Amino acid sequence: MNIFKTKSLKKTLQISYIFLIGIMIVPTVYSVIVTQVHTQQYNNIITNVSNANKINQIAKKDIPNELWEIVCGKKEFSSSRQNEMLDTIYFEITDMQRNSKNRKNHEKLEVAYRAYTTLRKNIEKLELQIKDGTSVTQNEASLDEIRTITALFSDIMQDFILSEIETANETNRSIKKSSIILSILQIIIVLFSFAVSLNGYVTVSNKIHKPLADMKQLSTEISHGNLLARTKVPDVEELMPLARNMNFMAEQIDILFRKNMEEQKNFQKAEVKALQAQITPHFLYNTFDTIIWLAEEEETDKVVNITKAFSEFLRISLSRGHEWITVQQELDHIRNYLKIQKIRYNDILNYEISVSPELENFKIIKLVLQPLVENAIYHGIKNKRGRGNLKVTAEYKSDEKDAIIFTVEDDGAGFTKERLDQVNQEMNNGSEDAENLSSVYGLYNVNKKLKLYYGERTEGLKIESELGKGSKISFEIPCIDDFAE
C-alpha cells in the first residue's frame, strides 16, 4: 500500500510527520557524535603539544644547566632538582602515550622514552663519578655526553610536535568532510519536505490549496538558505501539524548551522589561547634572572619594584580567565612590562604612554598591546646603537568617538621595504610551519586575535617602518562599554 495515496489526508500528514522527525534526527545525532570525537581529538593534540614543549625545555636547558652547576661545584647532587625533572619527563611521556592515537606518534614516544632512559643512566653514572672523586675533566666529558643525549631528545620532541600538528590537520580535514556530509543530509531534508508539500497540493481540494502553496514557498526559501523563513499555520485542522512541524524543521536546521559556526569559532579561540600561552616564556625566565641578579647585588629597592611590577603583570595576564578587560588594565599591563624592561635595559630604553582618561573604561580584548611593545624592544630598539625611545598612545579615531586607535612607535632599527613586505605577508597569511614565524610570531597572534574577536569592525594591525628611523604599529577597535563573556 502506498502511504501517500491514502484517502485520509490526516493519516497521510501524520505518516509524513513521522518521516520528517526521523530524518531530522539523523543529522542531529551525526553532528553531536562527530563534534564529540573531534573535540576530544583536538584536546588530546593540544595537551600533547603543550607537554612536549614543556619536557623539551626541561631536557634541553634545565637539566644540563643543573648538572653544570653540580660539576662546577656550585651545588651538590643531594640538593639538586635533576631527579624531579626526570620524573616530570617520565610522567609527561606516559601521559602523551595515553593521549596519542596515532601509531607513528606512539613510535616516536617510544624512541623518546629510550632516550630518557639513557639520559637517566648517564646522570646516575655522573653522580657515581663525582662521589668517587673523578677528575673535573672526566666529569665534563660525561656532561658533554649528557648534553648530546638531551639534544637528541629535543629533536625527537620537535619531530613529535610536528607530527601532532599534522594529526591536527588530518582532524581538520575530517571536520570539513563531516560538514559536507551534514550539508547533504540537510539538503535531503529540504527536498523531502518539498516532496511532502507537493503531494499535499495534489491530494487536497482548492480549499487548502493556498496553505499548501505557502508551505511550498517555505521549503523553497529554505533550499535557498533563508533559514528564518516561516509559514502561517492554516485553519485547516489536518494541515496544522504539518505547518507547525515544517516551521520546527526550519528552526532546527538554523540551530544546527549556528551551532556548527559557534563550534568553529570556539576552536579558533582555543587555538589562539594555546598560541598565547607560548608567546614569551623567555620573558618570564629573564625576569626571574634579573630579580636574582638584583638580589645578589643587594639592590633592594629595585627588587621590590620589579617584583611588584611582575606580580601585577601576571595578575592582569590571568584576569581570572576573562578575555575582556578595560583599556586602563591593558595599559597598566604594559606599564608593568615596561617597568621590568626599563630595569633590565636602563641604558638603552626610554618610554612614554599617552592616553586620554576618558578612554580608560572602555573594554578591550586582553593582551594585544604587550606583544607589540615587546616586538618594538626586541626587533627595534635592541638592534639600534645608543638609547631608544618607545611611545604608546591611545586616542579617538574621529570626533564621532566610536572607535579607538592604539599606536606603538619606536625609533629603533626599522625595516627595509622588502623586509616590511615579508613581515606583512607572514603576519596576515601565517605559515604551515610555526617556526618560520619566529620573528613575527607575536604580531601574527595579535592580528589573528583582533580579527577573531572584532571581525569586520577592525582591519587588524598596520605596520609602517623605515630602515634606520624606526617603526610604528597601530590598530583600530570599536568603543565598547561592556561585554558579556
Short mmCIF file of C-alpha atoms in Angstrom, two decimals:
data_model
loop_
_atom_site.label_atom_id
_atom_site.label_comp_id
_atom_site.label_asym_id
_atom_site.label_seq_id
_atom_site.Cartn_x
_atom_site.Cartn_y
_atom_site.Cartn_z
CA MET A 1 0.00 0.00 0.00
CA ASN A 2 1.34 3.43 -0.95
CA ILE A 3 1.08 5.59 2.14
CA PHE A 4 0.94 8.78 0.04
CA LYS A 5 -2.20 7.62 -1.80
CA THR A 6 -4.33 7.04 1.24
CA LYS A 7 -7.73 8.74 1.15
CA SER A 8 -7.24 10.13 4.61
CA LEU A 9 -5.35 13.42 4.41
CA LYS A 10 -4.90 13.37 8.17
CA LYS A 11 -3.29 9.95 8.05
CA THR A 12 -1.07 11.00 5.15
CA LEU A 13 0.18 14.02 7.06
CA GLN A 14 0.72 12.01 10.26
CA ILE A 15 2.87 9.46 8.45
CA SER A 16 4.78 12.26 6.69
CA TYR A 17 5.37 13.93 10.06
CA ILE A 18 6.96 10.71 11.40
CA PHE A 19 9.27 10.59 8.41
CA LEU A 20 10.25 14.22 8.90
CA ILE A 21 11.12 13.75 12.57
CA GLY A 22 13.05 10.57 11.81
CA ILE A 23 15.18 12.12 9.11
CA MET A 24 15.84 15.23 11.22
CA ILE A 25 17.29 13.08 13.98
CA VAL A 26 19.99 11.73 11.66
CA PRO A 27 21.97 14.98 11.12
CA THR A 28 21.48 15.95 14.75
CA VAL A 29 22.89 12.67 16.09
CA TYR A 30 25.63 12.68 13.45
CA SER A 31 26.64 16.25 14.34
CA VAL A 32 26.73 15.51 18.09
CA ILE A 33 28.83 12.34 17.69
CA VAL A 34 31.29 13.89 15.23
CA THR A 35 31.65 17.00 17.39
CA GLN A 36 32.39 14.92 20.49
CA VAL A 37 35.01 12.84 18.66
CA HIS A 38 36.78 15.81 17.07
CA THR A 39 36.72 17.85 20.26
CA GLN A 40 38.39 15.01 22.16
CA GLN A 41 40.99 14.63 19.40
CA TYR A 42 41.84 18.34 19.48
CA ASN A 43 42.04 18.34 23.29
CA ASN A 44 44.49 15.41 23.19
CA ILE A 45 46.61 17.06 20.49
CA ILE A 46 46.78 20.40 22.32
CA THR A 47 47.67 18.62 25.58
CA ASN A 48 50.39 16.57 23.86
CA VAL A 49 51.95 19.60 22.16
CA SER A 50 51.93 21.53 25.43
CA ASN A 51 53.52 18.63 27.35
CA ALA A 52 56.11 18.06 24.60
CA ASN A 53 57.14 21.73 24.72
CA LYS A 54 57.39 21.54 28.50
CA ILE A 55 59.66 18.49 28.70
CA ASN A 56 61.66 19.67 25.68
CA GLN A 57 62.56 22.82 27.65
CA ILE A 58 63.45 20.74 30.71
CA ALA A 59 65.67 18.31 28.78
CA LYS A 60 67.34 20.85 26.52
CA LYS A 61 68.15 23.59 29.04
CA ASP A 62 67.12 22.95 32.63
CA ILE A 63 68.82 19.57 33.20
CA PRO A 64 72.16 20.50 31.53
CA ASN A 65 72.24 23.78 33.47
CA GLU A 66 71.52 21.98 36.74
CA LEU A 67 74.24 19.40 36.10
CA TRP A 68 76.73 22.09 35.06
CA GLU A 69 76.32 23.79 38.43
CA ILE A 70 76.97 20.42 40.11
CA VAL A 71 80.10 19.76 38.03
CA CYS A 72 81.31 23.30 38.78
CA GLY A 73 80.85 22.66 42.48
CA LYS A 74 78.08 25.21 42.99
CA LYS A 75 75.59 22.52 44.01
CA GLU A 76 75.52 19.04 45.49
CA PHE A 77 73.57 16.17 43.93
CA SER A 78 71.55 15.89 47.13
CA SER A 79 70.20 19.44 46.79
CA SER A 80 69.74 19.50 43.01
CA ARG A 81 66.46 19.06 41.07
CA GLN A 82 67.54 16.78 38.23
CA ASN A 83 65.64 13.75 39.60
CA GLU A 84 62.48 15.82 39.91
CA MET A 85 62.95 16.98 36.31
CA LEU A 86 63.50 13.41 35.09
CA ASP A 87 60.33 12.28 36.88
CA THR A 88 58.42 15.09 35.17
CA ILE A 89 59.71 13.92 31.76
CA TYR A 90 58.70 10.32 32.54
CA PHE A 91 55.17 11.19 33.63
CA GLU A 92 54.60 13.55 30.67
CA ILE A 93 55.79 10.92 28.16
CA THR A 94 53.45 8.39 29.77
CA ASP A 95 50.56 10.88 29.57
CA MET A 96 51.30 11.63 25.90
CA GLN A 97 51.38 7.91 25.08
CA ARG A 98 47.95 7.56 26.65
CA ASN A 99 46.53 10.54 24.72
CA SER A 100 48.09 9.84 21.31
CA LYS A 101 46.03 7.64 18.99
CA ASN A 102 48.47 7.82 16.08
CA ARG A 103 50.72 4.77 15.63
CA LYS A 104 53.58 6.81 14.18
CA ASN A 105 53.45 9.21 17.12
CA HIS A 106 53.47 6.26 19.53
CA GLU A 107 56.67 5.05 17.91
CA LYS A 108 58.27 8.48 18.33
CA LEU A 109 57.32 8.46 22.01
CA GLU A 110 58.88 5.01 22.39
CA VAL A 111 62.13 6.41 20.98
CA ALA A 112 61.81 9.40 23.32
CA TYR A 113 61.33 7.03 26.27
CA ARG A 114 64.50 5.12 25.33
CA ALA A 115 66.40 8.41 25.09
CA TYR A 116 65.00 9.35 28.51
CA THR A 117 66.18 6.02 29.96
CA THR A 118 69.66 6.55 28.52
CA LEU A 119 69.71 10.08 29.93
CA ARG A 120 68.81 8.87 33.43
CA LYS A 121 71.53 6.20 33.32
CA ASN A 122 74.17 8.73 32.27
CA ILE A 123 73.13 11.13 35.03
CA GLU A 124 73.38 8.31 37.57
CA LYS A 125 76.80 7.48 36.13
CA LEU A 126 77.90 11.13 36.56
CA GLU A 127 76.66 11.08 40.15
CA LEU A 128 78.77 7.99 40.92
CA GLN A 129 81.82 9.60 39.27
CA ILE A 130 81.50 12.72 41.42
CA LYS A 131 81.03 10.62 44.58
CA ASP A 132 84.15 8.60 43.67
CA GLY A 133 86.17 11.80 43.24
CA THR A 134 86.67 11.53 39.47
CA SER A 135 88.56 14.42 37.84
CA VAL A 136 86.75 17.51 36.57
CA THR A 137 87.86 16.69 33.01
CA GLN A 138 86.16 13.28 33.15
CA ASN A 139 83.04 14.83 34.70
CA GLU A 140 82.89 17.45 31.96
CA ALA A 141 83.21 14.72 29.33
CA SER A 142 80.29 12.88 30.91
CA LEU A 143 78.32 16.14 30.97
CA ASP A 144 79.02 16.65 27.25
CA GLU A 145 77.65 13.18 26.59
CA ILE A 146 74.53 14.03 28.58
CA ARG A 147 74.10 17.21 26.54
CA THR A 148 74.29 15.14 23.36
CA ILE A 149 71.51 12.89 24.67
CA THR A 150 69.34 15.88 25.67
CA ALA A 151 69.86 17.39 22.20
CA LEU A 152 68.72 14.09 20.66
CA PHE A 153 65.73 14.03 22.99
CA SER A 154 64.88 17.61 21.96
CA ASP A 155 65.00 16.65 18.27
CA ILE A 156 62.64 13.73 18.95
CA MET A 157 60.21 16.03 20.75
CA GLN A 158 60.30 18.58 17.92
CA ASP A 159 59.58 15.78 15.45
CA PHE A 160 56.72 14.59 17.66
CA ILE A 161 55.25 18.10 17.85
CA LEU A 162 55.30 18.44 14.05
CA SER A 163 53.66 15.03 13.73
CA GLU A 164 50.92 16.04 16.20
CA ILE A 165 50.30 19.21 14.19
CA GLU A 166 49.89 17.07 11.07
CA THR A 167 47.42 14.93 13.03
CA ALA A 168 45.52 18.13 13.81
CA ASN A 169 45.44 18.94 10.10
CA GLU A 170 44.02 15.50 9.37
CA THR A 171 41.37 16.05 12.02
CA ASN A 172 40.52 19.39 10.44
CA ARG A 173 40.09 17.73 7.06
CA SER A 174 37.80 15.20 8.70
CA ILE A 175 35.73 18.06 10.14
CA LYS A 176 35.36 19.58 6.66
CA LYS A 177 34.29 16.24 5.25
CA SER A 178 31.75 15.82 8.06
CA SER A 179 30.39 19.30 7.32
CA ILE A 180 29.85 18.33 3.68
CA ILE A 181 28.02 15.16 4.72
CA LEU A 182 25.88 17.17 7.14
CA SER A 183 25.04 19.68 4.41
CA ILE A 184 23.97 16.85 2.08
CA LEU A 185 21.71 15.47 4.80
CA GLN A 186 20.19 18.89 5.32
CA ILE A 187 19.57 19.26 1.58
CA ILE A 188 17.86 15.84 1.58
CA ILE A 189 15.63 17.05 4.44
CA VAL A 190 14.68 20.14 2.45
CA LEU A 191 13.94 18.10 -0.68
CA PHE A 192 11.91 15.61 1.30
CA SER A 193 9.88 18.43 2.83
CA PHE A 194 9.31 19.86 -0.61
CA ALA A 195 8.03 16.45 -1.81
CA VAL A 196 5.59 16.26 1.09
CA SER A 197 4.26 19.72 0.29
CA LEU A 198 3.86 18.89 -3.39
CA ASN A 199 1.99 15.67 -2.55
CA GLY A 200 -0.40 17.59 -0.31
CA TYR A 201 -1.03 20.12 -3.06
CA VAL A 202 -2.11 17.37 -5.49
CA THR A 203 -4.11 15.45 -2.88
CA VAL A 204 -6.29 18.08 -1.27
CA SER A 205 -9.00 20.32 -2.66
CA ASN A 206 -8.88 24.01 -3.61
CA LYS A 207 -9.95 24.84 -0.09
CA ILE A 208 -6.49 24.08 1.21
CA HIS A 209 -4.53 24.97 -1.92
CA LYS A 210 -3.34 28.31 -0.52
CA PRO A 211 -1.91 26.89 2.76
CA LEU A 212 -0.05 24.22 0.83
CA ALA A 213 1.30 26.82 -1.59
CA ASP A 214 2.58 28.78 1.39
CA MET A 215 4.37 25.72 2.75
CA LYS A 216 5.85 25.03 -0.68
CA GLN A 217 7.20 28.55 -0.71
CA LEU A 218 8.71 27.95 2.72
CA SER A 219 10.58 24.86 1.56
CA THR A 220 11.86 26.77 -1.47
CA GLU A 221 13.20 29.58 0.71
CA ILE A 222 14.92 27.07 3.00
CA SER A 223 16.56 25.39 0.00
CA HIS A 224 17.93 28.82 -0.95
CA GLY A 225 19.39 29.33 2.51
CA ASN A 226 16.72 31.51 4.15
CA LEU A 227 16.50 29.63 7.46
CA LEU A 228 14.49 32.43 9.10
CA ALA A 229 11.52 31.81 6.81
CA ARG A 230 8.32 30.52 8.44
CA THR A 231 4.83 29.65 7.21
CA LYS A 232 1.49 30.76 8.64
CA VAL A 233 -0.35 27.92 10.38
CA PRO A 234 -3.65 27.38 8.45
CA ASP A 235 -7.10 27.00 9.99
CA VAL A 236 -7.47 23.57 8.38
CA GLU A 237 -7.23 21.04 11.19
CA GLU A 238 -5.50 18.35 9.17
CA LEU A 239 -2.78 20.74 7.92
CA MET A 240 -1.94 22.33 11.26
CA PRO A 241 0.60 19.65 12.36
CA LEU A 242 2.40 19.80 9.02
CA ALA A 243 2.76 23.58 9.07
CA ARG A 244 3.97 23.57 12.66
CA ASN A 245 6.47 20.79 12.03
CA MET A 246 7.88 22.48 8.94
CA ASN A 247 8.48 25.59 10.98
CA PHE A 248 10.16 23.46 13.63
CA MET A 249 12.31 21.81 10.98
CA ALA A 250 13.49 25.16 9.64
CA GLU A 251 14.31 26.27 13.18
CA GLN A 252 16.32 23.08 13.86
CA ILE A 253 18.29 23.47 10.64
CA ASP A 254 19.05 27.07 11.62
CA ILE A 255 20.16 25.91 15.07
CA LEU A 256 22.43 23.26 13.54
CA PHE A 257 24.08 25.80 11.26
CA ARG A 258 24.58 28.28 14.10
CA LYS A 259 25.89 25.57 16.41
CA ASN A 260 28.40 24.44 13.80
CA MET A 261 29.61 28.02 13.27
CA GLU A 262 29.91 28.56 17.04
CA GLU A 263 31.94 25.38 17.46
CA GLN A 264 34.34 26.51 14.73
CA LYS A 265 34.66 29.90 16.44
CA ASN A 266 35.31 28.25 19.82
CA PHE A 267 38.03 26.09 18.27
CA GLN A 268 39.73 29.18 16.84
CA LYS A 269 39.60 30.85 20.27
CA ALA A 270 41.17 27.76 21.85
CA GLU A 271 43.90 27.79 19.22
CA VAL A 272 44.62 31.45 19.95
CA LYS A 273 44.82 30.74 23.69
CA ALA A 274 47.22 27.88 23.03
CA LEU A 275 49.39 30.16 20.94
CA GLN A 276 49.13 32.98 23.54
CA ALA A 277 50.33 30.64 26.26
CA GLN A 278 53.58 30.08 24.33
CA ILE A 279 54.39 33.64 23.19
CA THR A 280 57.15 34.81 25.52
CA PRO A 281 58.39 32.20 28.01
CA HIS A 282 61.84 33.79 27.76
CA PHE A 283 60.42 37.00 29.33
CA LEU A 284 59.49 35.04 32.46
CA TYR A 285 62.94 33.45 32.68
CA ASN A 286 64.73 36.75 32.08
CA THR A 287 62.62 38.49 34.74
CA PHE A 288 63.44 35.85 37.33
CA ASP A 289 67.12 36.05 36.37
CA THR A 290 67.01 39.84 36.79
CA ILE A 291 65.41 39.54 40.24
CA ILE A 292 68.11 37.07 41.30
CA TRP A 293 70.86 39.31 39.94
CA LEU A 294 69.47 42.40 41.71
CA ALA A 295 69.13 40.46 44.95
CA GLU A 296 72.73 39.33 44.70
CA GLU A 297 73.77 42.95 44.16
CA GLU A 298 71.63 43.93 47.19
CA GLU A 299 69.56 46.33 45.07
CA THR A 300 66.63 46.03 47.47
CA ASP A 301 64.52 48.87 46.08
CA LYS A 302 64.83 47.57 42.54
CA VAL A 303 63.96 44.04 43.66
CA VAL A 304 60.79 45.35 45.32
CA ASN A 305 59.85 47.46 42.28
CA ILE A 306 60.41 44.71 39.72
CA THR A 307 58.63 42.11 41.88
CA LYS A 308 55.58 44.37 42.31
CA ALA A 309 55.51 45.10 38.58
CA PHE A 310 55.88 41.40 37.73
CA SER A 311 53.12 40.41 40.16
CA GLU A 312 50.73 42.97 38.67
CA PHE A 313 51.78 41.90 35.16
CA LEU A 314 50.80 38.28 35.90
CA ARG A 315 47.56 39.30 37.66
CA ILE A 316 46.33 41.19 34.61
CA SER A 317 47.56 38.43 32.27
CA LEU A 318 45.37 35.90 34.08
CA SER A 319 42.39 38.22 34.74
CA ARG A 320 40.55 35.32 36.39
CA GLY A 321 40.08 33.74 32.98
CA HIS A 322 38.28 36.77 31.49
CA GLU A 323 39.02 37.60 27.87
CA TRP A 324 37.84 41.23 28.09
CA ILE A 325 39.41 43.87 30.35
CA THR A 326 39.35 47.68 30.47
CA VAL A 327 41.69 49.85 28.43
CA GLN A 328 43.17 51.06 31.73
CA GLN A 329 44.01 47.47 32.75
CA GLU A 330 45.58 46.79 29.36
CA LEU A 331 47.71 49.93 29.68
CA ASP A 332 48.63 49.02 33.27
CA HIS A 333 49.72 45.67 31.92
CA ILE A 334 52.24 47.20 29.51
CA ARG A 335 53.31 49.78 32.14
CA ASN A 336 54.34 46.92 34.39
CA TYR A 337 56.01 45.16 31.47
CA LEU A 338 57.95 48.32 30.59
CA LYS A 339 58.95 48.89 34.24
CA ILE A 340 60.56 45.46 34.21
CA GLN A 341 62.26 46.06 30.87
CA LYS A 342 63.38 49.52 32.00
CA ILE A 343 65.24 47.96 34.92
CA ARG A 344 66.84 45.42 32.58
CA TYR A 345 67.65 47.87 29.76
CA ASN A 346 68.08 51.14 31.65
CA ASP A 347 70.89 52.31 29.38
CA ILE A 348 69.03 51.86 26.09
CA LEU A 349 65.31 52.34 26.81
CA ASN A 350 63.06 55.34 27.34
CA TYR A 351 59.28 55.02 27.07
CA GLU A 352 56.13 57.13 27.21
CA ILE A 353 52.44 56.15 27.50
CA SER A 354 49.91 58.75 26.41
CA VAL A 355 46.16 58.12 26.71
CA SER A 356 43.09 60.22 27.42
CA PRO A 357 41.43 59.31 30.77
CA GLU A 358 38.00 59.11 29.11
CA LEU A 359 39.16 56.05 27.14
CA GLU A 360 40.26 54.04 30.17
CA ASN A 361 36.87 52.44 30.98
CA PHE A 362 36.19 51.05 27.52
CA LYS A 363 36.51 47.29 27.07
CA ILE A 364 39.28 45.65 25.02
CA ILE A 365 40.30 42.07 24.35
CA LYS A 366 43.24 41.49 26.66
CA LEU A 367 46.95 41.08 25.87
CA VAL A 368 47.07 42.77 22.46
CA LEU A 369 49.44 45.63 23.30
CA GLN A 370 52.20 43.78 25.18
CA PRO A 371 53.35 41.67 22.19
CA LEU A 372 53.58 44.88 20.10
CA VAL A 373 55.66 46.60 22.78
CA GLU A 374 57.86 43.52 23.09
CA ASN A 375 58.34 43.46 19.32
CA ALA A 376 59.39 47.13 19.35
CA ILE A 377 62.01 46.46 22.04
CA TYR A 378 63.50 43.21 20.75
CA HIS A 379 63.38 43.90 17.00
CA GLY A 380 63.73 47.68 17.04
CA ILE A 381 65.44 49.33 20.00
CA LYS A 382 67.82 46.46 20.87
CA ASN A 383 69.13 46.46 17.30
CA LYS A 384 69.87 50.19 17.41
CA ARG A 385 73.04 51.82 18.66
CA GLY A 386 72.52 54.02 21.67
CA ARG A 387 69.35 54.83 23.61
CA GLY A 388 65.97 54.16 22.03
CA ASN A 389 62.58 55.72 22.64
CA LEU A 390 59.24 53.94 22.68
CA LYS A 391 55.83 55.60 22.76
CA VAL A 392 52.38 54.06 23.27
CA THR A 393 49.28 56.17 22.53
CA ALA A 394 45.51 55.67 22.53
CA GLU A 395 43.08 58.21 21.09
CA TYR A 396 39.69 58.53 19.44
CA LYS A 397 39.73 57.90 15.71
CA SER A 398 37.40 60.85 14.99
CA ASP A 399 35.02 63.33 16.55
CA GLU A 400 32.25 60.69 16.45
CA LYS A 401 34.13 58.90 19.27
CA ASP A 402 33.01 55.47 18.09
CA ALA A 403 36.46 53.95 17.62
CA ILE A 404 39.88 53.98 19.30
CA ILE A 405 43.28 53.91 17.62
CA PHE A 406 46.20 52.35 19.53
CA THR A 407 49.75 53.05 18.37
CA VAL A 408 53.13 51.61 19.42
CA GLU A 409 56.01 53.63 17.96
CA ASP A 410 59.79 53.30 18.32
CA ASP A 411 62.86 54.96 16.83
CA GLY A 412 64.77 51.69 16.57
CA ALA A 413 66.44 49.89 13.67
CA GLY A 414 63.36 49.74 11.43
CA PHE A 415 62.79 47.54 8.36
CA THR A 416 63.79 47.69 4.74
CA LYS A 417 60.86 47.84 2.30
CA GLU A 418 61.47 44.22 1.30
CA ARG A 419 61.54 43.02 4.91
CA LEU A 420 58.40 45.06 5.72
CA ASP A 421 56.55 43.41 2.81
CA GLN A 422 57.68 39.99 4.06
CA VAL A 423 56.55 40.76 7.64
CA ASN A 424 53.11 41.91 6.41
CA GLN A 425 52.70 38.78 4.31
CA GLU A 426 53.68 36.42 7.16
CA MET A 427 51.55 38.33 9.67
CA ASN A 428 48.41 38.17 7.51
CA ASN A 429 48.83 34.75 5.91
CA GLY A 430 50.72 32.78 8.56
CA SER A 431 52.82 29.74 7.71
CA GLU A 432 52.41 25.97 7.64
CA ASP A 433 55.49 25.79 9.87
CA ALA A 434 55.08 27.93 13.03
CA GLU A 435 58.87 28.10 13.46
CA ASN A 436 59.09 30.21 10.29
CA LEU A 437 57.08 32.90 12.13
CA SER A 438 59.57 33.32 14.98
CA SER A 439 60.30 36.97 14.15
CA VAL A 440 56.64 37.95 13.70
CA TYR A 441 55.00 35.37 15.96
CA GLY A 442 53.60 37.95 18.38
CA LEU A 443 52.34 40.19 15.55
CA TYR A 444 50.70 37.24 13.79
CA ASN A 445 48.97 36.18 17.00
CA VAL A 446 47.70 39.69 17.85
CA ASN A 447 46.47 40.25 14.29
CA LYS A 448 44.62 36.93 14.31
CA LYS A 449 43.14 37.65 17.74
CA LEU A 450 41.86 41.09 16.71
CA LYS A 451 40.13 39.73 13.61
CA LEU A 452 38.67 36.79 15.53
CA TYR A 453 37.10 38.88 18.30
CA TYR A 454 36.23 42.09 16.41
CA GLY A 455 35.53 40.65 12.96
CA GLU A 456 34.82 43.28 10.31
CA ARG A 457 34.96 46.06 12.92
CA THR A 458 38.76 46.09 12.71
CA GLU A 459 41.29 45.93 9.89
CA GLY A 460 43.91 44.32 12.13
CA LEU A 461 47.48 45.55 12.53
CA LYS A 462 49.01 48.23 10.29
CA ILE A 463 52.80 48.50 10.18
CA GLU A 464 54.84 51.46 8.99
CA SER A 465 58.64 51.29 9.08
CA GLU A 466 61.75 52.83 7.59
CA LEU A 467 65.24 51.43 7.90
CA GLY A 468 67.29 53.33 10.50
CA LYS A 469 64.35 55.52 11.61
CA GLY A 470 62.07 53.13 13.47
CA SER A 471 58.64 51.53 13.20
CA LYS A 472 55.03 52.29 14.04
CA ILE A 473 52.35 49.61 14.60
CA SER A 474 48.71 50.62 15.02
CA PHE A 475 45.25 49.08 15.10
CA GLU A 476 41.69 50.34 15.41
CA ILE A 477 38.88 48.85 17.51
CA PRO A 478 35.30 49.98 18.24
CA CYS A 479 34.41 51.66 21.53
CA ILE A 480 32.78 49.02 23.72
CA ASP A 481 31.34 49.97 27.12
CA ASP A 482 30.62 46.46 28.27
CA PHE A 483 30.90 42.89 27.01
CA ALA A 484 29.28 39.79 28.47
CA GLU A 485 31.72 36.88 28.23
#
